[in-house]
mmCIF file of N, CA and C in Angstrom:
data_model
loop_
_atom_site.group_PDB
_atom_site.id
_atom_site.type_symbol
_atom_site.label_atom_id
_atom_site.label_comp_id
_atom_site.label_asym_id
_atom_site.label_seq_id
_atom_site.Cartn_x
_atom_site.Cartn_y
_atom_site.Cartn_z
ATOM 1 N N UNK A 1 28.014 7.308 7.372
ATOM 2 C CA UNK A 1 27.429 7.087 6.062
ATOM 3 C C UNK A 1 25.911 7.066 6.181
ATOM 4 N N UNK A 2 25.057 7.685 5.290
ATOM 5 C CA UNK A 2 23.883 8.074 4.973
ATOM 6 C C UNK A 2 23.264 6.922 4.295
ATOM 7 N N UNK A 3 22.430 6.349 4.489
ATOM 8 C CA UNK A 3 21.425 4.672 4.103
ATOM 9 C C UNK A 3 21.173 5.312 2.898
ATOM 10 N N UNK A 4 20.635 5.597 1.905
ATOM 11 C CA UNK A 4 19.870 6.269 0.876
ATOM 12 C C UNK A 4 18.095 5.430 0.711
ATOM 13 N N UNK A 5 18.265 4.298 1.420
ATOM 14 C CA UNK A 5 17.156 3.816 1.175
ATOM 15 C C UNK A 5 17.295 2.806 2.411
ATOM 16 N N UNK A 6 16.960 3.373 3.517
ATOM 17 C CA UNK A 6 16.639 3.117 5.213
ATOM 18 C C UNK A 6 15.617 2.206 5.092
ATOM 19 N N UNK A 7 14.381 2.435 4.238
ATOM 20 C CA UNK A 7 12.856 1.800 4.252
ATOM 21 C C UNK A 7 13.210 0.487 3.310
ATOM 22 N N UNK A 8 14.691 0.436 2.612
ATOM 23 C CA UNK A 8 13.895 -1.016 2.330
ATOM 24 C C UNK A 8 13.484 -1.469 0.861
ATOM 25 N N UNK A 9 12.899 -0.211 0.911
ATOM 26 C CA UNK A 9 12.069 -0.252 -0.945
ATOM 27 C C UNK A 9 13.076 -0.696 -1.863
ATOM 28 N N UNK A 10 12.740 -1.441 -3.236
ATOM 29 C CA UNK A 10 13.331 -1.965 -4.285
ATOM 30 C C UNK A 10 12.221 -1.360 -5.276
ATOM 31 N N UNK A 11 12.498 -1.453 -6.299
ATOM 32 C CA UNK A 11 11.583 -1.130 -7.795
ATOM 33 C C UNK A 11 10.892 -2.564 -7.505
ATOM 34 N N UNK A 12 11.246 -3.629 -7.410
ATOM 35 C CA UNK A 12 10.658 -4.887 -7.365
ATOM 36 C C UNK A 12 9.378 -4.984 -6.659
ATOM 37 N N UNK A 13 9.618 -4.689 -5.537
ATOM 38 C CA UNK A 13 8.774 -4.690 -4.336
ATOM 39 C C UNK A 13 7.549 -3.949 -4.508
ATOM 40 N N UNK A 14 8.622 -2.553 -5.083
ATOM 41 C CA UNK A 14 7.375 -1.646 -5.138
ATOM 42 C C UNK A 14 6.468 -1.668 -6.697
ATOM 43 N N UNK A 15 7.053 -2.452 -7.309
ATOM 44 C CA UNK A 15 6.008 -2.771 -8.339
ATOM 45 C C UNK A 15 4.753 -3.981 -8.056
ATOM 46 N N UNK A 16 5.347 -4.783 -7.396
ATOM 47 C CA UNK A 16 4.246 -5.680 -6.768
ATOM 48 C C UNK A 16 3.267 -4.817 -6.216
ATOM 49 N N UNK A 17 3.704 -4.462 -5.268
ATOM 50 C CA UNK A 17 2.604 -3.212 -4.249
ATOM 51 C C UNK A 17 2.035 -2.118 -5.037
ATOM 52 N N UNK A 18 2.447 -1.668 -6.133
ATOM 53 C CA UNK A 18 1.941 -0.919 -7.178
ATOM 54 C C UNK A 18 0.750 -1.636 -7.962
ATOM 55 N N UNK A 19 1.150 -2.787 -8.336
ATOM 56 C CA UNK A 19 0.185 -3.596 -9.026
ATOM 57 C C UNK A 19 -1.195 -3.694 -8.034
ATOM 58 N N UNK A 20 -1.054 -4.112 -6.917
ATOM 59 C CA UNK A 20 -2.374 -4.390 -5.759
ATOM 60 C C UNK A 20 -3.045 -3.375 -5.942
ATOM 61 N N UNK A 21 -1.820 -2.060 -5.564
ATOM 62 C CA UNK A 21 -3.202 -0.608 -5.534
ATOM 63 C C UNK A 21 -3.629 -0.370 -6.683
ATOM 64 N N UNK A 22 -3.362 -0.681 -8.398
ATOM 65 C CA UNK A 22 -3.960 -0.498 -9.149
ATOM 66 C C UNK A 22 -5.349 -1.307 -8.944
ATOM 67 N N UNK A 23 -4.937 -2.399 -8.734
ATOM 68 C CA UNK A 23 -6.397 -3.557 -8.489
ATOM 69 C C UNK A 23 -7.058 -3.307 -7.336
ATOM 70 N N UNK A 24 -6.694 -2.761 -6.558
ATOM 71 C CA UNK A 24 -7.660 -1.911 -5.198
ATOM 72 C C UNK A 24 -8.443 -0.540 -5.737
ATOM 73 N N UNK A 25 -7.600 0.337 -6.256
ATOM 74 C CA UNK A 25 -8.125 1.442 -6.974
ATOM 75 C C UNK A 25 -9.369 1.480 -8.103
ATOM 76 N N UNK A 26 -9.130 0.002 -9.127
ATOM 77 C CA UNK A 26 -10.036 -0.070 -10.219
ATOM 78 C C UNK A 26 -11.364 -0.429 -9.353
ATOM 79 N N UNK A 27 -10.682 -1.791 -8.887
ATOM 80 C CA UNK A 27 -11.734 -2.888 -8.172
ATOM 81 C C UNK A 27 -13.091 -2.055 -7.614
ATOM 82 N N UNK A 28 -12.344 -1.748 -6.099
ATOM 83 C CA UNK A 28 -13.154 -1.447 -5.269
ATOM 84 C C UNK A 28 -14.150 -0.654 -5.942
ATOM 85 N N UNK A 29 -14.016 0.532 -6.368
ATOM 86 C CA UNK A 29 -15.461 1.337 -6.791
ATOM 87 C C UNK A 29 -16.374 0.234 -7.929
ATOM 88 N N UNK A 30 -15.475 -0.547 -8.735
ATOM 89 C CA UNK A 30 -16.570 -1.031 -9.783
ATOM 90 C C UNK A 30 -17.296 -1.840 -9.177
ATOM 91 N N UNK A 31 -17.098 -2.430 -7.839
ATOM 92 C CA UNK A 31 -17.532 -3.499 -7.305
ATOM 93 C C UNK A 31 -18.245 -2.797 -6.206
ATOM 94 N N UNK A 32 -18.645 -1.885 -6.043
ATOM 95 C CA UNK A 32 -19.086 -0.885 -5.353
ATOM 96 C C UNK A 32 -20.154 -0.182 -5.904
ATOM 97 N N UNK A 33 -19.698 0.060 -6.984
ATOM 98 C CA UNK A 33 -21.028 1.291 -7.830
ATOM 99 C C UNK A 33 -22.548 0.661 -7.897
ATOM 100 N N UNK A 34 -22.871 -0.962 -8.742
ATOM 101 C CA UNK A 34 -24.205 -1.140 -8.336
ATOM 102 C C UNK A 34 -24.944 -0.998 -7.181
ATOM 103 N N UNK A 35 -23.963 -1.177 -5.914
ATOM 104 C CA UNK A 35 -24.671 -0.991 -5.198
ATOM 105 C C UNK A 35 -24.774 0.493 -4.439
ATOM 106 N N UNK A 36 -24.097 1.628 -4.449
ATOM 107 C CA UNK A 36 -23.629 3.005 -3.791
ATOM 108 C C UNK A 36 -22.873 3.998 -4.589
ATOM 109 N N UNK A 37 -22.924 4.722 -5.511
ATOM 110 C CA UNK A 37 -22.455 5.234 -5.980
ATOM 111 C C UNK A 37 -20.807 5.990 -5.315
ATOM 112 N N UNK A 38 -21.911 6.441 -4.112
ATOM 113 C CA UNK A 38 -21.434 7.600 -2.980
ATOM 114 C C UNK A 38 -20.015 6.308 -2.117
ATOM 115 N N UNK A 39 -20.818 5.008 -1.945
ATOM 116 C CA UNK A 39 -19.770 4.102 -1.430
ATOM 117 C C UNK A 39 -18.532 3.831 -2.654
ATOM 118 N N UNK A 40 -18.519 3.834 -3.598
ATOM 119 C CA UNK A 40 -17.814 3.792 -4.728
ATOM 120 C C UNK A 40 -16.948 4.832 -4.711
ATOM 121 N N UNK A 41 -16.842 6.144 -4.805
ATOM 122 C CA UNK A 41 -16.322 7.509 -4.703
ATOM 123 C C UNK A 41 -15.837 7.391 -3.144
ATOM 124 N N UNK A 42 -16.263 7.366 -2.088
ATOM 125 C CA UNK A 42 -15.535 7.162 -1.035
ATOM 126 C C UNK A 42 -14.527 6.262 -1.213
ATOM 127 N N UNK A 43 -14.897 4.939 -1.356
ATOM 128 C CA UNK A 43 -13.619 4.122 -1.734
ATOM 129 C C UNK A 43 -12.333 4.589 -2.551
ATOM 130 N N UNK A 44 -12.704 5.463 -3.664
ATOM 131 C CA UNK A 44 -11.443 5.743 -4.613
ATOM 132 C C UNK A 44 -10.608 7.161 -3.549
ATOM 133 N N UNK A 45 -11.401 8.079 -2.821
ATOM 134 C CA UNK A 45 -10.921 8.818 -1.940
ATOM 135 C C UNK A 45 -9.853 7.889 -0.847
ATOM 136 N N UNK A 46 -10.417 7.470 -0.263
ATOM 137 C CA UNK A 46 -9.766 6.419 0.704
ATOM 138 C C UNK A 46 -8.786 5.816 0.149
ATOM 139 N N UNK A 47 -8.871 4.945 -0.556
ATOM 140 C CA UNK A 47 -7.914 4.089 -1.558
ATOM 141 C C UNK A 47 -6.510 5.180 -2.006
ATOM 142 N N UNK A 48 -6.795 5.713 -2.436
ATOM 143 C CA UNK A 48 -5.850 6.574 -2.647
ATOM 144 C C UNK A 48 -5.372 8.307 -2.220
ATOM 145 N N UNK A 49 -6.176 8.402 -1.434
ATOM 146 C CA UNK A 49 -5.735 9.762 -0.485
ATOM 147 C C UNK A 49 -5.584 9.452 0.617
ATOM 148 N N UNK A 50 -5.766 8.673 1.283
ATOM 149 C CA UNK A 50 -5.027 8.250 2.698
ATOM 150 C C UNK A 50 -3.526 7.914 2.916
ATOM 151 N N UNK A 51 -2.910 7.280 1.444
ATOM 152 C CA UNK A 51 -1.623 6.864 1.463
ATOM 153 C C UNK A 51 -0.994 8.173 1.010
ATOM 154 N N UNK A 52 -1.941 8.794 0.248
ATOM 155 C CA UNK A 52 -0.651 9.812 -0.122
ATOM 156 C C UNK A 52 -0.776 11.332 1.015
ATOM 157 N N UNK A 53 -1.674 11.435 1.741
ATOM 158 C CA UNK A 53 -1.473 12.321 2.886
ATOM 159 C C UNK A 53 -0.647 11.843 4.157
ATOM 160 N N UNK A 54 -0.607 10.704 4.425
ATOM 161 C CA UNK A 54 -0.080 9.883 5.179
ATOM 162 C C UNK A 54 1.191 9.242 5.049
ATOM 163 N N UNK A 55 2.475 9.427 5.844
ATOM 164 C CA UNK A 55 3.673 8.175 5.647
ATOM 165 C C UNK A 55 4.560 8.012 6.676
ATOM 166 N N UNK A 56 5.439 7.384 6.616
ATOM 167 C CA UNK A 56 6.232 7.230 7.698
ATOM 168 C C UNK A 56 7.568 7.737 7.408
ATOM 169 N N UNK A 57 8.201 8.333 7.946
ATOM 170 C CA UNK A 57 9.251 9.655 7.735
ATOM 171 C C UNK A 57 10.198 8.331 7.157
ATOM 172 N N UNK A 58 10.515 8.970 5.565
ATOM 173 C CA UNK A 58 11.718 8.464 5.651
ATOM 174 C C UNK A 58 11.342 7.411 4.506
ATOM 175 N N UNK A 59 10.206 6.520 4.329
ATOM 176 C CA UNK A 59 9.644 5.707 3.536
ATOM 177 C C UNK A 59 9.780 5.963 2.166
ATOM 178 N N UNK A 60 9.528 7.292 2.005
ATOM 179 C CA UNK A 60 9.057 7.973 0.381
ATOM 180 C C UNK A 60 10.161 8.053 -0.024
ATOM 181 N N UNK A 61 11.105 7.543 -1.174
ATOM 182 C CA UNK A 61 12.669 8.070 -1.528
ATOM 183 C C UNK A 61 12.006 9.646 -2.171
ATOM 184 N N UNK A 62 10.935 9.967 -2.753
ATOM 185 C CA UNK A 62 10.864 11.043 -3.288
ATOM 186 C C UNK A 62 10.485 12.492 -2.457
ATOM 187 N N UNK A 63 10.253 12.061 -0.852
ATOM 188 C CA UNK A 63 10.095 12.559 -0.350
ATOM 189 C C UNK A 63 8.585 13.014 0.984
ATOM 190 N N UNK A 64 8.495 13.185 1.801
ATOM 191 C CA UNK A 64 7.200 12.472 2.886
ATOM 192 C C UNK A 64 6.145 13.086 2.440
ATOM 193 N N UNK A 65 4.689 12.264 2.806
ATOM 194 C CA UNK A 65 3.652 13.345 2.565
ATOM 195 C C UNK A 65 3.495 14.564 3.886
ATOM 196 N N UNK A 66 2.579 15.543 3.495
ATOM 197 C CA UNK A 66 2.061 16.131 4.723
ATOM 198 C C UNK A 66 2.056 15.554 5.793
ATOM 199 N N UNK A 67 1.723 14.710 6.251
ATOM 200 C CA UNK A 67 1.315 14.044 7.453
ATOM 201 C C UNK A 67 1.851 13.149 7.788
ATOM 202 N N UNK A 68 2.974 12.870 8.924
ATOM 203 C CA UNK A 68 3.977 11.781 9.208
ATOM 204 C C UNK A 68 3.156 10.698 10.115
ATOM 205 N N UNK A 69 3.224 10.048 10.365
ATOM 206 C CA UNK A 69 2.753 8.960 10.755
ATOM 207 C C UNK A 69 3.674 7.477 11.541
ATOM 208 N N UNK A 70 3.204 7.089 12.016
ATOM 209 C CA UNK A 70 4.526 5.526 13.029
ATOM 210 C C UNK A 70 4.432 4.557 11.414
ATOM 211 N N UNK A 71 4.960 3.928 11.701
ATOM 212 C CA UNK A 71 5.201 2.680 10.509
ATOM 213 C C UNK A 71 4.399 1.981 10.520
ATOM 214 N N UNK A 72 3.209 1.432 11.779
ATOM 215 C CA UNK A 72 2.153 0.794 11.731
ATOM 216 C C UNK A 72 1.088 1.230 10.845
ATOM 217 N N UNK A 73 0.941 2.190 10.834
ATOM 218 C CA UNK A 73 -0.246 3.308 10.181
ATOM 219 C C UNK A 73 0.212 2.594 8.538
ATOM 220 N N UNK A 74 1.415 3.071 8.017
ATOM 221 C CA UNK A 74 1.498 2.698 6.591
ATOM 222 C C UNK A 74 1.462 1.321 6.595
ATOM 223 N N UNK A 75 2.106 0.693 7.043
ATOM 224 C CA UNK A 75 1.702 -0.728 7.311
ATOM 225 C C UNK A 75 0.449 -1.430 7.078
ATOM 226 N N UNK A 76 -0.828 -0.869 8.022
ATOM 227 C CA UNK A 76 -2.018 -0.851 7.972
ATOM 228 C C UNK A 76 -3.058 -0.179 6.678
ATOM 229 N N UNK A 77 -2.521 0.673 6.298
ATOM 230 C CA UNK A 77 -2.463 0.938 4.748
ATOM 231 C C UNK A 77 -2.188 0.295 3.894
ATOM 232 N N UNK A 78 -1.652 0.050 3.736
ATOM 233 C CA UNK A 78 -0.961 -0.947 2.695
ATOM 234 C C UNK A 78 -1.906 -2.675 2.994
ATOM 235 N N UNK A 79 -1.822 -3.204 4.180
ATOM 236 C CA UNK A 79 -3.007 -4.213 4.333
ATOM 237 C C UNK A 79 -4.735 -3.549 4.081
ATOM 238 N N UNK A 80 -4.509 -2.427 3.725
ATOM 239 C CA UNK A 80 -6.206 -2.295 3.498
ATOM 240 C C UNK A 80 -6.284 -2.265 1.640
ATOM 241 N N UNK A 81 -5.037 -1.915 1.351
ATOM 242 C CA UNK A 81 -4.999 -1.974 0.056
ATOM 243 C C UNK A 81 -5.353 -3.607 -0.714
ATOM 244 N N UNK A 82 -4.241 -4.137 -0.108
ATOM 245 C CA UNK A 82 -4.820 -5.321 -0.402
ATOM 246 C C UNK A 82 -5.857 -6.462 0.214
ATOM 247 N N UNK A 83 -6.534 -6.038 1.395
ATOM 248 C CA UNK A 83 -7.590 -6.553 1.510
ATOM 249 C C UNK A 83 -8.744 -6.127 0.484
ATOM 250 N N UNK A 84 -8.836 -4.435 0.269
ATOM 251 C CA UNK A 84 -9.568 -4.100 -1.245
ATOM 252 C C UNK A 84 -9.618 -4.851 -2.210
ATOM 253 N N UNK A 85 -8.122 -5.107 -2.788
ATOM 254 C CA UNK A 85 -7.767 -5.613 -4.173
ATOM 255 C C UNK A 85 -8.557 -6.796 -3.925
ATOM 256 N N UNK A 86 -8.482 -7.758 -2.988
ATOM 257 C CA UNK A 86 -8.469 -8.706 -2.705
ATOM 258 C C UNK A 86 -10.293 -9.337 -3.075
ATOM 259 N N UNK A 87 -11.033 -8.371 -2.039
ATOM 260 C CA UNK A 87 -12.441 -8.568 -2.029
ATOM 261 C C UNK A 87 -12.855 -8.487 -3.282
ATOM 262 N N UNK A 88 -12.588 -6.957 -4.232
ATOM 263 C CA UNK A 88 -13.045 -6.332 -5.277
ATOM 264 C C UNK A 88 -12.575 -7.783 -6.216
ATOM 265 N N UNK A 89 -11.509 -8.350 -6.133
ATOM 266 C CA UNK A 89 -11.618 -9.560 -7.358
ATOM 267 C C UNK A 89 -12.722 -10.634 -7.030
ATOM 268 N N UNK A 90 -12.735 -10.544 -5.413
ATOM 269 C CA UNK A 90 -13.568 -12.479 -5.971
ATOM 270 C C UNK A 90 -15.061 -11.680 -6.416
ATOM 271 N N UNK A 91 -15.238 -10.543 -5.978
ATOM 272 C CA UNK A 91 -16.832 -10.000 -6.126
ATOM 273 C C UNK A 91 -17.131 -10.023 -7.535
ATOM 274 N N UNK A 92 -15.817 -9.682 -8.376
ATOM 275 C CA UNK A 92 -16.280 -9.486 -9.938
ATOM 276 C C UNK A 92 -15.448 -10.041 -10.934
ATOM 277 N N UNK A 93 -14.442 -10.854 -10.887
ATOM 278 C CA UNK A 93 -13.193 -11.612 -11.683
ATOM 279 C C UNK A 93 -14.366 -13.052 -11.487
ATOM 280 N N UNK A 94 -13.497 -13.502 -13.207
ATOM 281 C CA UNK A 94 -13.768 -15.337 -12.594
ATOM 282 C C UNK A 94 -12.752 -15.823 -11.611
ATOM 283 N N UNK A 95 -13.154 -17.117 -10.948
ATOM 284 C CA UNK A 95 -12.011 -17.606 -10.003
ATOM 285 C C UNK A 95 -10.853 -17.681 -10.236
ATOM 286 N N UNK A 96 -10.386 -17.811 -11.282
ATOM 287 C CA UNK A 96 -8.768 -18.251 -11.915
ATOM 288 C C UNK A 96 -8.340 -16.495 -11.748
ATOM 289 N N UNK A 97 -9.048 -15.709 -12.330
ATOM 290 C CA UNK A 97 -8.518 -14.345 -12.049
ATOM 291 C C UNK A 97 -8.219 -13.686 -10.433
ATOM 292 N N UNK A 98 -9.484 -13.766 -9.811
ATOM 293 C CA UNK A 98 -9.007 -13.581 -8.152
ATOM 294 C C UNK A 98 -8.173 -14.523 -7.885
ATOM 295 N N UNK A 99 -8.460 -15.719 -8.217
ATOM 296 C CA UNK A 99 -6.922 -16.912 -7.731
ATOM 297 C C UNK A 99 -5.598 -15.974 -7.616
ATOM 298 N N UNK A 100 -5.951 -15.729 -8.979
ATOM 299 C CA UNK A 100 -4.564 -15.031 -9.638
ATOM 300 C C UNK A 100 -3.896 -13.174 -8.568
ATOM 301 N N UNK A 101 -5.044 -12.772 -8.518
ATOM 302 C CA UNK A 101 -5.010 -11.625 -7.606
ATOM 303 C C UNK A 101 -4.596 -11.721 -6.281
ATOM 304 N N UNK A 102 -5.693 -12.700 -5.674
ATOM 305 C CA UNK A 102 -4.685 -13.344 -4.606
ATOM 306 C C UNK A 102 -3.827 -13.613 -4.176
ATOM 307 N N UNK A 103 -3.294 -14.554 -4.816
ATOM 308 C CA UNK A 103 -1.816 -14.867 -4.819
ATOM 309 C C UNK A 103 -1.013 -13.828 -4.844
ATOM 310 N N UNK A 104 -0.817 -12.821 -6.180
ATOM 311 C CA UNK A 104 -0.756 -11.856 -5.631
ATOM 312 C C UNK A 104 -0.172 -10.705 -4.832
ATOM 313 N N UNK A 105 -1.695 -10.525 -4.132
ATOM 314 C CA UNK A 105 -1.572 -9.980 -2.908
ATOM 315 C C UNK A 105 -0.634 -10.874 -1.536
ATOM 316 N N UNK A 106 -0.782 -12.403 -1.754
ATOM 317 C CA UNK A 106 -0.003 -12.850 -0.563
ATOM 318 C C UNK A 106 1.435 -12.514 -1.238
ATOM 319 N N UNK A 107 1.956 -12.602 -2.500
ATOM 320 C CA UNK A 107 3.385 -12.518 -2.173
ATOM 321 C C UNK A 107 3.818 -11.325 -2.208
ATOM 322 N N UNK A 108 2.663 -10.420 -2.043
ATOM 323 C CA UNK A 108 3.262 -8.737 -1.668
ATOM 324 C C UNK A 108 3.736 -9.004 -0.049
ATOM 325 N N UNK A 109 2.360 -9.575 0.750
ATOM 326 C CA UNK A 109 3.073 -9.639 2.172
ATOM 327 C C UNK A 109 3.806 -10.062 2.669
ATOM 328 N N UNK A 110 4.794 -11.189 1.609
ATOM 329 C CA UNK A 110 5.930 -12.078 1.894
ATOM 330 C C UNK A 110 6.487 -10.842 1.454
ATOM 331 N N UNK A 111 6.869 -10.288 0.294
ATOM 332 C CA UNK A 111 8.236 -9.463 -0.266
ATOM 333 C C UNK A 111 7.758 -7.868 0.680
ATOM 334 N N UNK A 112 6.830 -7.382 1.134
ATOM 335 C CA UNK A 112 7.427 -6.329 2.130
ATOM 336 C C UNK A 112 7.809 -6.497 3.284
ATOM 337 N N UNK A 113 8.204 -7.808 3.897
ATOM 338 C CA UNK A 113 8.541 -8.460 5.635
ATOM 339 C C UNK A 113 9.699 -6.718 5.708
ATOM 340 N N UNK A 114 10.831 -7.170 4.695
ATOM 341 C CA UNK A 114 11.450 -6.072 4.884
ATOM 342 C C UNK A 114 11.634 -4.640 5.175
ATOM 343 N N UNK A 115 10.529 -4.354 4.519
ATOM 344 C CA UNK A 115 10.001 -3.086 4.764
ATOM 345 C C UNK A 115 9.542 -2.421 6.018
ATOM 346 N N UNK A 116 8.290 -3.485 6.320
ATOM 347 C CA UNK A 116 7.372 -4.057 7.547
ATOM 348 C C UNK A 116 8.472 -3.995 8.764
ATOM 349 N N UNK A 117 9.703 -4.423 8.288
ATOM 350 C CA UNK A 117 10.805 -4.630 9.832
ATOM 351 C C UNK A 117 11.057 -2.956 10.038
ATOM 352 N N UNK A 118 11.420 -2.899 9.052
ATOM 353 C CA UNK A 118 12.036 -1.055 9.092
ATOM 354 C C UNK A 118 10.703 0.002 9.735
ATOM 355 N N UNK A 119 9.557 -0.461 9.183
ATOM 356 C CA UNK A 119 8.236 0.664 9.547
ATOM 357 C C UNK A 119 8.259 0.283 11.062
ATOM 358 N N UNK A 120 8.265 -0.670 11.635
ATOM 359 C CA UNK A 120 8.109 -1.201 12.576
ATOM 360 C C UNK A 120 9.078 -0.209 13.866
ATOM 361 N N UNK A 121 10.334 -0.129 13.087
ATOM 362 C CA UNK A 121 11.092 0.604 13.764
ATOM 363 C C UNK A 121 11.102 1.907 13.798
ATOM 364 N N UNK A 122 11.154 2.537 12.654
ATOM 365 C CA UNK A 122 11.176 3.718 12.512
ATOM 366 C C UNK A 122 10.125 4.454 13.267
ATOM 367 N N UNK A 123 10.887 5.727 13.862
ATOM 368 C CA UNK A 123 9.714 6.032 14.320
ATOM 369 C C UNK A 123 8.802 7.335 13.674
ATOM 370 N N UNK A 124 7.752 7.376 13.833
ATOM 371 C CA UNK A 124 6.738 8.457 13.055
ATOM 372 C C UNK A 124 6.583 9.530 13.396
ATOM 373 N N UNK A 125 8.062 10.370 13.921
ATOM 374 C CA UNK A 125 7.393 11.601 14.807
ATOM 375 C C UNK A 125 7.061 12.664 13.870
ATOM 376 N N UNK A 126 6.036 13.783 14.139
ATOM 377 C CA UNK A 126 5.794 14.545 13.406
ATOM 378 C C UNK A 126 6.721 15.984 13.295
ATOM 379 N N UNK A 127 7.807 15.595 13.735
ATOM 380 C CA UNK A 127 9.147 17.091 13.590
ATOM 381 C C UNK A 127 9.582 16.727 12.116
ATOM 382 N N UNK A 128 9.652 15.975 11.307
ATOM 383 C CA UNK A 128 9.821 15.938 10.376
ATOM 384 C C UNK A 128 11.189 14.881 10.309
ATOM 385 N N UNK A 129 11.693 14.620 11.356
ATOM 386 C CA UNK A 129 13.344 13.856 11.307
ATOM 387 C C UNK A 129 12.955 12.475 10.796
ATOM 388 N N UNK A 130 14.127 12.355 9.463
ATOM 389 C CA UNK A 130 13.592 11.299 8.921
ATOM 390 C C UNK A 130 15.136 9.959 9.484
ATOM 391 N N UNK A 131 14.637 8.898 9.703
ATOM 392 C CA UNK A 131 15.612 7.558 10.430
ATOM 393 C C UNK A 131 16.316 7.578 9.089
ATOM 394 N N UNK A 132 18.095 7.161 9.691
ATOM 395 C CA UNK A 132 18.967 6.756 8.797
ATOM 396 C C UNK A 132 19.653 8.147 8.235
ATOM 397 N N UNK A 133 19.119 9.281 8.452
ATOM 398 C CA UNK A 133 19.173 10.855 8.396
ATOM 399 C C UNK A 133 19.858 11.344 9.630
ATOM 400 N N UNK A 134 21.389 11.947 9.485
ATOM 401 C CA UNK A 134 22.276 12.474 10.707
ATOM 402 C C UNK A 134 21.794 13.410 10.662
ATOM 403 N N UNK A 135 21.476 14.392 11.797
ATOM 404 C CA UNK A 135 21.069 15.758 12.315
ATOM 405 C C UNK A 135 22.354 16.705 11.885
#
């Protein structure tokens, strides 16, 4: 029998983690632009073209990006996302709002442990073979 969803993912989960990268995505450049325009525009590149050129075989139910990657890599992605979200609020939210962001971001890293176990394992080779997938 075939896993259909090896990585883990829920709509739940991945709406939490959806929510961060929206607040990483807005954040970072607005909290960025007075001071760098050019640092602002890098950030929204980064922020969001690194995850989607990048994944770990098998992660995407819709299918991998170009570029396969070990489970640490998305892993580490995903913590830069919300270290973004994270900074970009206290720099420009009142406190009750980054409070709020914060938080958050910590119970994204409690609700992906699951995920995190599976990336951990899976491995990232670049032949394309995705884990939980019979040859």
């Amino acid at each position: 029998m075939i896993d259909k969803n090896p990585s883990q993912n829920d709509y739940a989960r991945g709406a939490l983690r959806f929510l961060t990268e929206l607040i990483a995505w807005v954040g970072a450049p607005w909290a960025l632009w007075p001071h760098s325009i050019a640092l602002a525009i890098g950030a929204v590149v980064i922020l969001i073209g690194l995850p989607a050129v990048f994944s770990t075989p098998g992660d995407r139910p819709g299918g991998d990006t170009p570029v396969l990657v070990p489970g640490i890599v998305t892993i580490l992605l995903v913590l830069m996302q919300l270290a973004a979200a994270t900074a970009a609020t206290w720099a420009l939210w009142p406190w009750w709002a980054a409070t709020a962001a914060t938080v958050l971001c910590l119970t994204v890293t409690v609700t992906e442990q699951p995920r995190w176990r599976w990336l951990l394992s899976a491995p990232g080779n670049p032949t394309g073979a995705q884990p939980g997938r019979s040859s």
